[in-house]
N, CA, C and O atoms as CSV, one atom per row, in Angstrom:
chain,resi,resn,atom,element,x,y,z
A,1,UNK,N,N,67.767,135.721,199.296
A,1,UNK,CA,C,68.916,135.118,200.276
A,1,UNK,C,C,68.268,134.199,201.429
A,1,UNK,O,O,68.796,133.172,201.856
A,2,UNK,N,N,67.081,134.713,201.850
A,2,UNK,CA,C,66.461,133.738,202.768
A,2,UNK,C,C,65.871,132.456,202.157
A,2,UNK,O,O,65.702,131.439,202.829
A,3,UNK,N,N,65.572,132.547,200.879
A,3,UNK,CA,C,65.182,131.362,200.130
A,3,UNK,C,C,66.306,130.337,200.060
A,3,UNK,O,O,66.130,129.150,200.336
A,4,UNK,N,N,67.598,130.912,199.636
A,4,UNK,CA,C,68.569,129.991,199.632
A,4,UNK,C,C,69.167,129.199,200.977
A,4,UNK,O,O,69.805,128.146,200.947
A,5,UNK,N,N,68.820,129.934,202.111
A,5,UNK,CA,C,68.933,129.408,203.480
A,5,UNK,C,C,67.986,128.426,203.764
A,5,UNK,O,O,68.297,127.363,204.301
A,6,UNK,N,N,66.720,128.751,203.400
A,6,UNK,CA,C,65.719,127.736,203.675
A,6,UNK,C,C,65.955,126.478,202.871
A,6,UNK,O,O,65.852,125.413,203.480
A,7,UNK,N,N,66.254,126.458,201.599
A,7,UNK,CA,C,66.564,125.359,200.745
A,7,UNK,C,C,67.418,124.531,201.364
A,7,UNK,O,O,67.182,123.364,201.675
A,8,UNK,N,N,68.695,125.302,201.597
A,8,UNK,CA,C,69.931,124.543,202.185
A,8,UNK,C,C,69.593,123.825,203.516
A,8,UNK,O,O,70.057,122.710,203.753
A,9,UNK,N,N,68.873,124.399,204.282
A,9,UNK,CA,C,68.314,123.728,205.488
A,9,UNK,C,C,67.509,122.643,205.322
A,9,UNK,O,O,67.686,121.646,206.022
A,10,UNK,N,N,66.477,122.695,204.332
A,10,UNK,CA,C,65.643,121.595,203.974
A,10,UNK,C,C,66.483,120.451,203.276
A,10,UNK,O,O,66.094,119.297,203.455
A,11,UNK,N,N,67.512,120.654,202.559
A,11,UNK,CA,C,68.335,119.733,201.955
A,11,UNK,C,C,69.437,119.035,202.930
A,11,UNK,O,O,70.018,117.988,202.645
A,12,UNK,N,N,69.597,119.643,203.902
A,12,UNK,CA,C,70.677,119.161,204.892
A,12,UNK,C,C,70.253,117.561,205.335
A,12,UNK,O,O,71.123,116.707,205.167
A,13,UNK,N,N,69.252,117.241,205.762
A,13,UNK,CA,C,69.086,115.768,206.056
A,13,UNK,C,C,69.241,114.903,204.971
A,13,UNK,O,O,69.736,113.801,205.207
A,14,UNK,N,N,68.932,115.168,203.885
A,14,UNK,CA,C,69.088,114.222,202.478
A,14,UNK,C,C,70.605,114.210,202.404
A,14,UNK,O,O,71.188,113.127,202.347
A,15,UNK,N,N,71.254,115.322,202.403
A,15,UNK,CA,C,72.705,115.337,202.236
A,15,UNK,C,C,73.597,114.421,203.363
A,15,UNK,O,O,74.555,113.709,203.061
A,16,UNK,N,N,73.110,114.591,204.582
A,16,UNK,CA,C,73.654,113.871,205.537
A,16,UNK,C,C,73.491,112.328,205.460
A,16,UNK,O,O,74.381,111.507,205.682
A,17,UNK,N,N,72.011,112.031,205.054
A,17,UNK,CA,C,71.765,110.527,204.871
A,17,UNK,C,C,72.670,110.173,203.637
A,17,UNK,O,O,73.125,109.033,203.723
A,18,UNK,N,N,73.047,110.863,202.510
A,18,UNK,CA,C,73.661,110.510,201.570
A,18,UNK,C,C,75.144,110.167,202.018
A,18,UNK,O,O,75.659,109.095,201.700
A,19,UNK,N,N,75.794,111.102,202.755
A,19,UNK,CA,C,77.117,111.109,203.182
A,19,UNK,C,C,77.306,109.782,204.194
A,19,UNK,O,O,78.299,109.054,204.190
A,20,UNK,N,N,76.189,109.635,205.022
A,20,UNK,CA,C,76.266,108.358,206.026
A,20,UNK,C,C,76.323,107.110,205.255
A,20,UNK,O,O,77.070,106.176,205.546
A,21,UNK,N,N,75.354,107.126,204.069
A,21,UNK,CA,C,75.516,105.896,203.191
A,21,UNK,C,C,76.739,105.544,202.521
A,21,UNK,O,O,77.145,104.384,202.460
A,22,UNK,N,N,77.364,106.592,201.988
A,22,UNK,CA,C,78.687,106.648,201.470
A,22,UNK,C,C,79.570,106.132,202.369
A,22,UNK,O,O,80.268,105.189,201.995
A,23,UNK,N,N,79.708,106.634,203.689
A,23,UNK,CA,C,80.598,106.119,204.729
A,23,UNK,C,C,80.498,104.758,204.998
A,23,UNK,O,O,81.481,104.020,204.940
A,24,UNK,N,N,79.300,104.344,205.310
A,24,UNK,CA,C,78.902,102.914,205.598
A,24,UNK,C,C,79.303,102.033,204.443
A,24,UNK,O,O,79.778,100.944,204.764
A,25,UNK,N,N,79.197,102.307,203.130
A,25,UNK,CA,C,79.525,101.500,201.970
A,25,UNK,C,C,81.075,101.450,201.817
A,25,UNK,O,O,81.633,100.574,201.156
A,26,UNK,N,N,81.688,102.382,202.429
A,26,UNK,CA,C,83.206,102.430,202.369
A,26,UNK,C,C,83.932,101.568,203.451
A,26,UNK,O,O,85.082,101.142,203.344
A,27,UNK,N,N,83.116,101.381,204.474
A,27,UNK,CA,C,83.456,100.338,205.656
A,27,UNK,C,C,83.423,98.954,205.243
A,27,UNK,O,O,84.060,98.089,205.845
A,28,UNK,N,N,82.709,98.720,204.248
A,28,UNK,CA,C,82.513,97.297,203.844
A,28,UNK,C,C,81.297,97.064,202.993
A,28,UNK,O,O,80.532,98.029,202.983
A,29,UNK,N,N,80.930,96.045,202.288
A,29,UNK,CA,C,79.837,95.783,201.382
A,29,UNK,C,C,78.492,96.056,202.096
A,29,UNK,O,O,78.262,95.549,203.194
A,30,UNK,N,N,77.726,96.752,201.551
A,30,UNK,CA,C,76.493,97.257,202.104
A,30,UNK,C,C,75.441,96.723,201.173
A,30,UNK,O,O,75.576,96.784,199.951
A,31,UNK,N,N,74.268,96.137,201.833
A,31,UNK,CA,C,73.167,95.546,201.027
A,31,UNK,C,C,71.904,96.096,201.712
A,31,UNK,O,O,71.831,96.389,202.905
A,32,UNK,N,N,70.894,96.201,200.777
A,32,UNK,CA,C,69.458,96.433,201.163
A,32,UNK,C,C,69.035,95.316,202.309
A,32,UNK,O,O,69.388,94.153,202.114
A,33,UNK,N,N,68.405,95.595,203.308
A,33,UNK,CA,C,67.938,94.659,204.233
A,33,UNK,C,C,66.902,94.960,205.332
A,33,UNK,O,O,67.345,95.590,206.292
A,34,UNK,N,N,65.606,94.623,205.360
A,34,UNK,CA,C,64.755,95.041,205.816
A,34,UNK,C,C,64.668,94.132,207.244
A,34,UNK,O,O,64.981,92.943,207.191
A,35,UNK,N,N,64.246,94.714,208.471
A,35,UNK,CA,C,64.263,94.010,209.579
A,35,UNK,C,C,62.926,94.046,210.234
A,35,UNK,O,O,62.234,95.064,210.239
A,36,UNK,N,N,62.584,92.964,210.766
A,36,UNK,CA,C,61.043,92.928,211.310
A,36,UNK,C,C,61.004,92.995,212.903
A,36,UNK,O,O,61.494,92.154,213.657
A,37,UNK,N,N,60.312,94.180,213.278
A,37,UNK,CA,C,60.385,94.717,214.491
A,37,UNK,C,C,58.994,94.413,215.222
A,37,UNK,O,O,57.958,94.773,214.665
A,38,UNK,N,N,58.952,93.812,216.354
A,38,UNK,CA,C,57.761,93.571,217.165
A,38,UNK,C,C,57.514,94.751,217.829
A,38,UNK,O,O,58.365,95.291,218.536
A,39,UNK,N,N,56.203,95.270,217.616
A,39,UNK,CA,C,55.604,96.271,218.485
A,39,UNK,C,C,54.419,96.025,219.044
A,39,UNK,O,O,53.869,94.935,218.888
A,40,UNK,N,N,53.888,96.995,219.752
A,40,UNK,CA,C,52.427,96.770,220.494
A,40,UNK,C,C,51.314,96.454,219.576
A,40,UNK,O,O,50.282,95.886,219.934
A,41,UNK,N,N,51.608,96.904,218.207
A,41,UNK,CA,C,50.351,96.768,217.184
A,41,UNK,C,C,50.819,95.527,216.242
A,41,UNK,O,O,50.342,95.538,215.107
A,42,UNK,N,N,51.637,94.531,216.553
A,42,UNK,CA,C,52.054,93.606,215.765
A,42,UNK,C,C,53.478,93.716,215.219
A,42,UNK,O,O,54.244,94.541,215.718
A,43,UNK,N,N,53.912,92.828,214.101
A,43,UNK,CA,C,55.163,92.934,213.753
A,43,UNK,C,C,55.141,93.999,212.558
A,43,UNK,O,O,54.258,93.995,211.701
A,44,UNK,N,N,56.170,94.884,212.585
A,44,UNK,CA,C,56.285,95.881,211.536
A,44,UNK,C,C,57.712,95.698,210.946
A,44,UNK,O,O,58.653,95.289,211.626
A,45,UNK,N,N,57.804,96.034,209.613
A,45,UNK,CA,C,59.086,95.968,208.880
A,45,UNK,C,C,59.731,97.524,208.900
A,45,UNK,O,O,59.007,98.514,208.791
A,46,UNK,N,N,61.028,97.594,209.036
A,46,UNK,CA,C,61.848,98.636,208.901
A,46,UNK,C,C,62.983,98.524,208.064
A,46,UNK,O,O,63.917,97.752,208.283
A,47,UNK,N,N,62.887,99.406,206.972
A,47,UNK,CA,C,63.867,99.385,205.910
A,47,UNK,C,C,65.172,99.715,206.445
A,47,UNK,O,O,65.275,100.576,207.319
A,48,UNK,N,N,66.216,99.072,205.969
A,48,UNK,CA,C,67.591,99.431,206.329
A,48,UNK,C,C,68.523,98.760,205.367
A,48,UNK,O,O,68.220,98.319,204.259
A,49,UNK,N,N,69.699,98.744,205.944
A,49,UNK,CA,C,70.821,98.271,205.217
A,49,UNK,C,C,71.726,97.371,206.185
A,49,UNK,O,O,71.761,97.651,207.383
A,50,UNK,N,N,72.371,96.423,205.735
A,50,UNK,CA,C,73.258,95.587,206.533
A,50,UNK,C,C,74.763,95.228,205.924
A,50,UNK,O,O,75.062,95.408,204.744
A,51,UNK,N,N,75.482,94.794,206.737
A,51,UNK,CA,C,76.937,94.669,206.200
A,51,UNK,C,C,77.485,93.508,207.223
A,51,UNK,O,O,77.028,93.296,208.347
A,52,UNK,N,N,78.652,92.744,206.539
A,52,UNK,CA,C,79.229,91.861,207.373
A,52,UNK,C,C,80.500,92.656,207.838
A,52,UNK,O,O,81.198,93.382,207.131
A,53,UNK,N,N,80.653,92.380,209.127
A,53,UNK,CA,C,81.828,93.074,209.578
A,53,UNK,C,C,82.413,91.936,210.920
A,53,UNK,O,O,81.869,91.572,211.963
A,54,UNK,N,N,83.588,91.659,210.382
A,54,UNK,CA,C,84.355,90.421,211.215
A,54,UNK,C,C,83.410,89.378,211.456
A,54,UNK,O,O,82.958,88.836,210.447
A,55,UNK,N,N,83.009,88.975,212.572
A,55,UNK,CA,C,82.159,87.973,213.011
A,55,UNK,C,C,80.738,88.355,213.163
A,55,UNK,O,O,79.930,87.601,213.704
A,56,UNK,N,N,80.443,89.451,212.718
A,56,UNK,CA,C,79.096,90.031,212.995
A,56,UNK,C,C,78.299,90.488,211.594
A,56,UNK,O,O,78.915,91.018,210.669
A,57,UNK,N,N,77.037,90.257,211.547
A,57,UNK,CA,C,76.146,91.154,210.845
A,57,UNK,C,C,75.538,92.175,211.347
A,57,UNK,O,O,74.737,92.031,212.271
A,58,UNK,N,N,75.829,93.393,210.806
A,58,UNK,CA,C,75.352,94.656,211.501
A,58,UNK,C,C,74.236,95.234,210.608
A,58,UNK,O,O,74.373,95.352,209.391
A,59,UNK,N,N,73.129,95.585,211.280
A,59,UNK,CA,C,71.922,96.242,210.745
A,59,UNK,C,C,71.893,97.636,211.054
A,59,UNK,O,O,72.143,98.055,212.184
A,60,UNK,N,N,71.587,98.388,210.059
A,60,UNK,CA,C,71.365,99.812,210.262
A,60,UNK,C,C,70.113,100.218,209.596
A,60,UNK,O,O,69.752,99.806,208.494
A,61,UNK,N,N,69.366,101.198,210.473
A,61,UNK,CA,C,68.069,101.702,209.784
A,61,UNK,C,C,68.478,102.676,208.670
A,61,UNK,O,O,69.491,103.375,208.687
A,62,UNK,N,N,67.570,102.628,207.716
A,62,UNK,CA,C,67.764,103.410,206.355
A,62,UNK,C,C,67.814,104.713,206.553
A,62,UNK,O,O,68.704,105.388,206.036
A,63,UNK,N,N,66.797,105.278,207.385
A,63,UNK,CA,C,66.574,106.814,207.536
A,63,UNK,C,C,66.993,107.172,208.854
A,63,UNK,O,O,66.125,107.593,209.619
A,64,UNK,N,N,68.233,107.074,209.273
A,64,UNK,CA,C,68.948,107.397,210.504
A,64,UNK,C,C,70.187,107.896,210.256
A,64,UNK,O,O,70.881,107.467,209.334
A,65,UNK,N,N,70.574,108.875,211.089
A,65,UNK,CA,C,72.039,109.416,210.999
A,65,UNK,C,C,72.932,108.843,211.820
A,65,UNK,O,O,74.060,109.313,211.972
A,66,UNK,N,N,72.471,107.681,212.477
A,66,UNK,CA,C,73.499,107.141,213.318
A,66,UNK,C,C,74.432,106.321,212.659
A,66,UNK,O,O,74.061,105.753,211.632
A,67,UNK,N,N,75.636,106.153,213.092
A,67,UNK,CA,C,76.704,105.384,212.382
A,67,UNK,C,C,76.943,104.171,213.115
A,67,UNK,O,O,77.781,103.364,212.715
A,68,UNK,N,N,76.249,103.975,214.192
A,68,UNK,CA,C,76.247,102.606,214.832
A,68,UNK,C,C,75.041,101.695,214.559
A,68,UNK,O,O,73.883,102.110,214.542
A,69,UNK,N,N,75.414,100.390,214.341
A,69,UNK,CA,C,74.270,99.349,213.967
A,69,UNK,C,C,73.228,99.479,215.102
A,69,UNK,O,O,73.497,99.774,216.267
A,70,UNK,N,N,71.955,99.208,214.581
A,70,UNK,CA,C,70.716,99.243,215.504
A,70,UNK,C,C,70.762,97.855,216.113
A,70,UNK,O,O,70.585,97.670,217.317
A,71,UNK,N,N,71.037,96.753,215.124
A,71,UNK,CA,C,71.020,95.297,215.602
A,71,UNK,C,C,72.189,94.586,215.246
A,71,UNK,O,O,72.652,94.740,214.116
A,72,UNK,N,N,72.759,93.785,216.107
A,72,UNK,CA,C,74.022,93.100,215.614
A,72,UNK,C,C,73.887,91.618,215.788
A,72,UNK,O,O,73.584,91.105,216.866
A,73,UNK,N,N,74.122,90.954,214.696
A,73,UNK,CA,C,74.063,89.459,214.701
A,73,UNK,C,C,75.442,88.658,214.829
A,73,UNK,O,O,76.296,88.637,213.943
A,74,UNK,N,N,75.529,88.044,215.983
A,74,UNK,CA,C,76.870,87.358,216.174
A,74,UNK,C,C,76.973,86.032,215.341
A,74,UNK,O,O,76.152,85.142,215.564
A,75,UNK,N,N,77.861,85.877,214.477
A,75,UNK,CA,C,77.894,84.484,213.732
A,75,UNK,C,C,77.837,83.341,214.565
A,75,UNK,O,O,77.098,82.420,214.220
A,76,UNK,N,N,78.471,83.256,215.564
A,76,UNK,CA,C,78.616,82.172,216.397
A,76,UNK,C,C,77.202,81.795,217.111
A,76,UNK,O,O,76.936,80.633,217.418
A,77,UNK,N,N,76.499,82.665,217.298
A,77,UNK,CA,C,75.235,82.300,218.108
A,77,UNK,C,C,73.902,82.412,217.094
A,77,UNK,O,O,72.811,81.945,217.419
A,78,UNK,N,N,74.119,83.029,215.943
A,78,UNK,CA,C,72.959,82.994,215.032
A,78,UNK,C,C,72.744,81.755,214.193
A,78,UNK,O,O,73.679,81.165,213.651
A,79,UNK,N,N,71.498,81.387,214.105
A,79,UNK,CA,C,71.213,80.157,213.335
A,79,UNK,C,C,70.027,80.396,212.284
A,79,UNK,O,O,68.999,81.013,212.562
A,80,UNK,N,N,70.272,79.904,211.219
A,80,UNK,CA,C,69.228,80.084,209.987
A,80,UNK,C,C,68.206,78.960,210.418
A,80,UNK,O,O,68.482,77.806,210.746
A,81,UNK,N,N,67.024,79.527,210.349
A,81,UNK,CA,C,65.883,78.670,210.542
A,81,UNK,C,C,65.052,78.429,209.176
A,81,UNK,O,O,64.954,77.280,208.745
A,82,UNK,N,N,64.567,79.309,208.624
A,82,UNK,CA,C,63.998,78.971,207.163
A,82,UNK,C,C,63.777,80.303,206.487
A,82,UNK,O,O,63.972,81.379,207.052
A,83,UNK,N,N,63.360,80.168,205.252
A,83,UNK,CA,C,63.389,81.312,204.426
A,83,UNK,C,C,61.838,81.087,203.473
A,83,UNK,O,O,61.359,79.997,203.160
A,84,UNK,N,N,61.328,82.313,203.183
A,84,UNK,CA,C,60.091,82.235,202.594
A,84,UNK,C,C,59.903,83.575,201.669
A,84,UNK,O,O,60.628,84.560,201.813
A,85,UNK,N,N,58.908,83.505,200.757
A,85,UNK,CA,C,58.666,84.818,200.055
A,85,UNK,C,C,57.624,85.825,200.783
A,85,UNK,O,O,56.738,85.375,201.510
A,86,UNK,N,N,57.763,87.056,200.574
A,86,UNK,CA,C,56.789,87.847,201.260
A,86,UNK,C,C,55.303,87.572,200.841
A,86,UNK,O,O,55.014,87.173,199.713
A,87,UNK,N,N,54.362,87.818,201.849
A,87,UNK,CA,C,53.042,87.396,201.442
A,87,UNK,C,C,52.231,88.738,201.805
A,87,UNK,O,O,52.659,89.584,202.590
A,88,UNK,N,N,50.926,88.821,201.087
A,88,UNK,CA,C,49.970,89.777,201.308
A,88,UNK,C,C,50.880,91.297,201.232
A,88,UNK,O,O,51.655,91.650,200.343
A,89,UNK,N,N,50.494,92.017,202.460
A,89,UNK,CA,C,51.075,93.514,202.577
A,89,UNK,C,C,52.572,93.495,202.512
A,89,UNK,O,O,53.064,94.433,201.885
A,90,UNK,N,N,53.454,92.564,203.064
A,90,UNK,CA,C,54.749,92.290,202.953
A,90,UNK,C,C,55.432,92.434,201.650
A,90,UNK,O,O,56.542,92.948,201.513
A,91,UNK,N,N,54.586,91.873,200.554
A,91,UNK,CA,C,55.160,92.267,199.196
A,91,UNK,C,C,55.153,93.470,198.829
A,91,UNK,O,O,55.919,93.837,197.938
A,92,UNK,N,N,54.394,94.224,199.364
A,92,UNK,CA,C,54.270,95.751,198.807
A,92,UNK,C,C,55.346,96.579,199.676
A,92,UNK,O,O,56.122,97.393,199.175
A,93,UNK,N,N,55.289,96.269,201.009
A,93,UNK,CA,C,55.952,96.959,201.892
A,93,UNK,C,C,57.713,96.738,201.681
A,93,UNK,O,O,58.519,97.616,201.989
A,94,UNK,N,N,58.029,95.648,201.209
A,94,UNK,CA,C,59.459,95.226,201.198
A,94,UNK,C,C,60.096,95.535,199.903
A,94,UNK,O,O,59.405,96.024,199.010
A,95,UNK,N,N,61.377,95.289,199.713
A,95,UNK,CA,C,62.108,95.563,198.426
A,95,UNK,C,C,61.654,94.515,197.487
A,95,UNK,O,O,61.475,93.362,197.880
A,96,UNK,N,N,61.456,94.883,196.229
A,96,UNK,CA,C,60.984,94.041,195.138
A,96,UNK,C,C,62.054,92.701,194.953
A,96,UNK,O,O,63.277,92.844,194.982
A,97,UNK,N,N,61.464,91.556,194.785
A,97,UNK,CA,C,62.158,90.341,194.680
A,97,UNK,C,C,62.890,89.891,195.941
A,97,UNK,O,O,63.850,89.124,195.870
A,98,UNK,N,N,62.445,90.357,197.059
A,98,UNK,CA,C,63.089,89.901,198.259
A,98,UNK,C,C,62.563,88.588,198.873
A,98,UNK,O,O,61.436,88.183,198.587
A,99,UNK,N,N,63.363,87.936,199.702
A,99,UNK,CA,C,62.799,86.849,200.567
A,99,UNK,C,C,63.019,87.274,201.863
A,99,UNK,O,O,63.718,88.251,202.131
A,100,UNK,N,N,62.396,86.515,202.765
A,100,UNK,CA,C,62.289,86.644,204.188
A,100,UNK,C,C,62.898,85.620,204.835
A,100,UNK,O,O,62.396,84.496,204.823
A,101,UNK,N,N,64.074,85.894,205.489
A,101,UNK,CA,C,64.986,84.840,206.306
A,101,UNK,C,C,64.572,85.027,207.742
A,101,UNK,O,O,64.565,86.093,208.358
A,102,UNK,N,N,64.231,83.850,208.180
A,102,UNK,CA,C,63.977,83.863,209.852
A,102,UNK,C,C,65.352,83.316,210.583
A,102,UNK,O,O,65.842,82.246,210.224
A,103,UNK,N,N,65.876,84.014,211.503
A,103,UNK,CA,C,67.009,83.586,212.230
A,103,UNK,C,C,66.607,83.502,213.915
A,103,UNK,O,O,65.758,84.206,214.462
A,104,UNK,N,N,67.387,82.531,214.525
A,104,UNK,CA,C,67.459,82.428,215.800
A,104,UNK,C,C,68.491,82.582,216.406
A,104,UNK,O,O,69.548,82.305,215.838
A,105,UNK,N,N,68.488,83.029,217.631
A,105,UNK,CA,C,69.706,83.289,218.434
A,105,UNK,C,C,69.837,82.003,219.459
A,105,UNK,O,O,69.008,81.775,220.341
A,106,UNK,N,N,70.901,81.272,219.230
A,106,UNK,CA,C,71.140,80.049,220.078
A,106,UNK,C,C,71.278,80.095,221.385
A,106,UNK,O,O,71.246,79.041,222.021
A,107,UNK,N,N,71.438,81.203,221.965
A,107,UNK,CA,C,71.723,81.492,223.347
A,107,UNK,C,C,70.435,81.902,223.956
A,107,UNK,O,O,70.046,81.311,224.964
A,108,UNK,N,N,69.769,82.820,223.457
A,108,UNK,CA,C,68.511,83.421,224.098
A,108,UNK,C,C,67.105,82.818,223.465
A,108,UNK,O,O,66.022,82.958,224.032
A,109,UNK,N,N,67.266,82.183,222.311
A,109,UNK,CA,C,66.180,81.492,221.739
A,109,UNK,C,C,65.262,82.488,221.044
A,109,UNK,O,O,64.150,82.088,220.701
A,110,UNK,N,N,65.648,83.850,220.783
A,110,UNK,CA,C,64.727,84.801,220.443
A,110,UNK,C,C,64.849,84.510,218.834
A,110,UNK,O,O,65.875,84.043,218.340
A,111,UNK,N,N,63.663,84.844,218.068
A,111,UNK,CA,C,63.685,84.718,216.562
A,111,UNK,C,C,63.435,86.024,215.916
A,111,UNK,O,O,62.856,86.908,216.549
A,112,UNK,N,N,63.808,86.197,214.770
A,112,UNK,CA,C,63.618,87.543,214.110
A,112,UNK,C,C,63.731,87.243,212.640
A,112,UNK,O,O,64.127,86.170,212.184
A,113,UNK,N,N,63.319,88.368,211.886
A,113,UNK,CA,C,63.285,88.094,210.504
A,113,UNK,C,C,63.946,89.147,209.717
A,113,UNK,O,O,63.979,90.281,210.196
A,114,UNK,N,N,64.456,88.924,208.613
A,114,UNK,CA,C,65.315,89.725,207.796
A,114,UNK,C,C,64.729,89.641,206.298
A,114,UNK,O,O,64.536,88.526,205.814
A,115,UNK,N,N,64.451,90.775,205.575
A,115,UNK,CA,C,64.222,90.697,204.308
A,115,UNK,C,C,65.329,91.238,203.485
A,115,UNK,O,O,65.946,92.253,203.809
A,116,UNK,N,N,65.590,90.496,202.336
A,116,UNK,CA,C,66.763,90.664,201.425
A,116,UNK,C,C,66.590,90.022,200.108
A,116,UNK,O,O,65.726,89.161,199.941
A,117,UNK,N,N,67.310,90.375,199.251
A,117,UNK,CA,C,67.422,89.771,197.796
A,117,UNK,C,C,67.925,88.482,198.048
A,117,UNK,O,O,68.718,88.267,198.965
A,118,UNK,N,N,67.443,87.474,197.163
A,118,UNK,CA,C,67.730,86.169,197.324
A,118,UNK,C,C,69.395,85.674,197.216
A,118,UNK,O,O,69.893,84.677,197.738
A,119,UNK,N,N,69.985,86.577,196.473
A,119,UNK,CA,C,71.469,86.441,196.445
A,119,UNK,C,C,71.978,86.580,197.824
A,119,UNK,O,O,72.730,85.773,198.370
A,120,UNK,N,N,71.451,87.806,198.416
A,120,UNK,CA,C,72.107,88.065,199.793
A,120,UNK,C,C,71.698,87.040,200.871
A,120,UNK,O,O,72.432,86.741,201.813
A,121,UNK,N,N,70.470,86.527,200.659
A,121,UNK,CA,C,70.074,85.291,201.691
A,121,UNK,C,C,70.912,84.119,201.473
A,121,UNK,O,O,71.149,83.397,202.441
A,122,UNK,N,N,71.415,83.822,200.270
A,122,UNK,CA,C,72.251,82.816,199.923
A,122,UNK,C,C,73.674,82.966,200.689
A,122,UNK,O,O,74.237,82.081,201.333
A,123,UNK,N,N,74.129,84.308,200.467
A,123,UNK,CA,C,75.335,84.699,201.120
A,123,UNK,C,C,75.446,84.621,202.625
A,123,UNK,O,O,76.439,84.288,203.271
A,124,UNK,N,N,74.165,85.012,203.108
A,124,UNK,CA,C,73.995,84.876,204.682
A,124,UNK,C,C,73.895,83.460,205.013
A,124,UNK,O,O,74.416,83.135,206.079
A,125,UNK,N,N,73.370,82.609,204.363
A,125,UNK,CA,C,73.550,81.163,204.744
A,125,UNK,C,C,74.890,80.613,204.616
A,125,UNK,O,O,75.309,79.764,205.403
A,126,UNK,N,N,75.526,81.039,203.715
A,126,UNK,CA,C,76.981,80.590,203.449
A,126,UNK,C,C,77.768,81.058,204.559
A,126,UNK,O,O,78.564,80.315,205.133
A,127,UNK,N,N,77.563,82.361,204.914
A,127,UNK,CA,C,78.308,83.173,205.973
A,127,UNK,C,C,78.196,82.448,207.423
A,127,UNK,O,O,79.149,82.227,208.171
A,128,UNK,N,N,76.798,82.116,207.670
A,128,UNK,CA,C,76.517,81.336,208.785
A,128,UNK,C,C,77.163,79.743,209.067
A,128,UNK,O,O,77.530,79.246,210.132
A,129,UNK,N,N,77.149,79.168,207.702
A,129,UNK,CA,C,77.564,77.757,207.638
A,129,UNK,C,C,79.079,77.768,207.687
A,129,UNK,O,O,79.665,76.764,208.092
A,130,UNK,N,N,79.780,78.897,207.279
A,130,UNK,CA,C,81.179,78.839,207.327
A,130,UNK,C,C,81.788,79.335,208.584
A,130,UNK,O,O,83.005,79.523,208.558
A,131,UNK,N,N,81.098,79.594,209.755
A,131,UNK,CA,C,81.580,79.738,210.972
A,131,UNK,C,C,82.851,79.033,211.383
A,131,UNK,O,O,83.062,77.953,210.831
A,132,UNK,N,N,83.587,79.400,212.120
A,132,UNK,CA,C,84.791,78.592,212.516
A,132,UNK,C,C,84.326,77.322,213.261
A,132,UNK,O,O,83.299,77.251,213.936
A,133,UNK,N,N,85.295,76.238,213.034
A,133,UNK,CA,C,84.902,74.942,213.604
A,133,UNK,C,C,84.572,75.022,215.028
A,133,UNK,O,O,85.096,75.845,215.779
A,134,UNK,N,N,83.560,74.027,215.452
A,134,UNK,CA,C,83.337,74.143,216.792
A,134,UNK,C,C,82.288,75.127,217.308
A,134,UNK,O,O,81.675,74.938,218.359
A,135,UNK,N,N,82.096,76.297,216.432
A,135,UNK,CA,C,81.067,77.321,216.985
A,135,UNK,C,C,79.734,76.779,216.754
A,135,UNK,O,O,78.897,77.542,217.235
A,136,UNK,N,N,79.241,75.806,216.230
A,136,UNK,CA,C,78.083,75.514,215.877
A,136,UNK,C,C,77.489,74.390,216.916
A,136,UNK,O,O,76.450,73.770,216.687
A,137,UNK,N,N,78.325,74.207,218.135
A,137,UNK,CA,C,77.993,73.089,219.023
A,137,UNK,C,C,77.646,73.827,220.279
A,137,UNK,O,O,77.852,73.347,221.394
A,138,UNK,N,N,77.051,75.147,220.047
A,138,UNK,CA,C,76.450,75.638,221.270
A,138,UNK,C,C,75.078,75.199,221.577
A,138,UNK,O,O,74.282,75.125,220.641
A,139,UNK,N,N,74.673,74.874,222.863
A,139,UNK,CA,C,73.390,74.381,223.101
A,139,UNK,C,C,72.326,75.273,222.445
A,139,UNK,O,O,72.428,76.491,222.590
A,140,UNK,N,N,71.318,74.757,221.739
A,140,UNK,CA,C,70.142,75.442,221.539
A,140,UNK,C,C,68.771,74.858,222.315
A,140,UNK,O,O,68.679,73.791,222.922
A,141,UNK,N,N,67.919,75.697,222.151
A,141,UNK,CA,C,66.532,75.280,222.756
A,141,UNK,C,C,66.023,74.090,222.261
A,141,UNK,O,O,65.364,73.375,223.016
A,142,UNK,N,N,66.233,73.751,221.066
A,142,UNK,CA,C,66.005,72.497,220.448
A,142,UNK,C,C,66.887,71.213,220.813
A,142,UNK,O,O,66.540,70.055,220.580
A,143,UNK,N,N,67.988,71.573,221.374
A,143,UNK,CA,C,68.821,70.343,221.769
A,143,UNK,C,C,68.527,70.014,223.331
A,143,UNK,O,O,68.960,68.971,223.820
A,144,UNK,N,N,67.798,70.911,224.069
A,144,UNK,CA,C,67.408,70.780,225.363
A,144,UNK,C,C,66.477,69.558,225.642
A,144,UNK,O,O,65.674,69.348,224.733
A,145,UNK,N,N,66.418,68.741,226.667
A,145,UNK,CA,C,65.533,67.713,226.953
A,145,UNK,C,C,64.232,68.219,227.363
A,145,UNK,O,O,63.329,67.435,227.654
């Protein structure tokens, strides 16, 4: 009896992660997407998933029980900068066949990187370019004198 309880308690986090993933998938298309986090020891990649929701791209940590996104990108203020292939240790740490997309916030000027499959990178660029008319005319740091 004690063994069954110990196994059930040990399996509970995995069951909760599975149920969270199913719930997030049911709320909209979900795709694998790693996020580059700046830390004291340099930039580190965190595995996660992302989805488009209204005028936002929401990013969730893969190994978290939170139902709220950790990072939200607003379509109006997010700008595509460039994309590249993973190099060195990135190629090992990230999803196979992924590309790294660099984004910039037009208001704050901060940049970040997302790693995703090339099809999802193309979808991200299309989503950003199809923003409502006039939304791309926000001043950016490159437009400043």
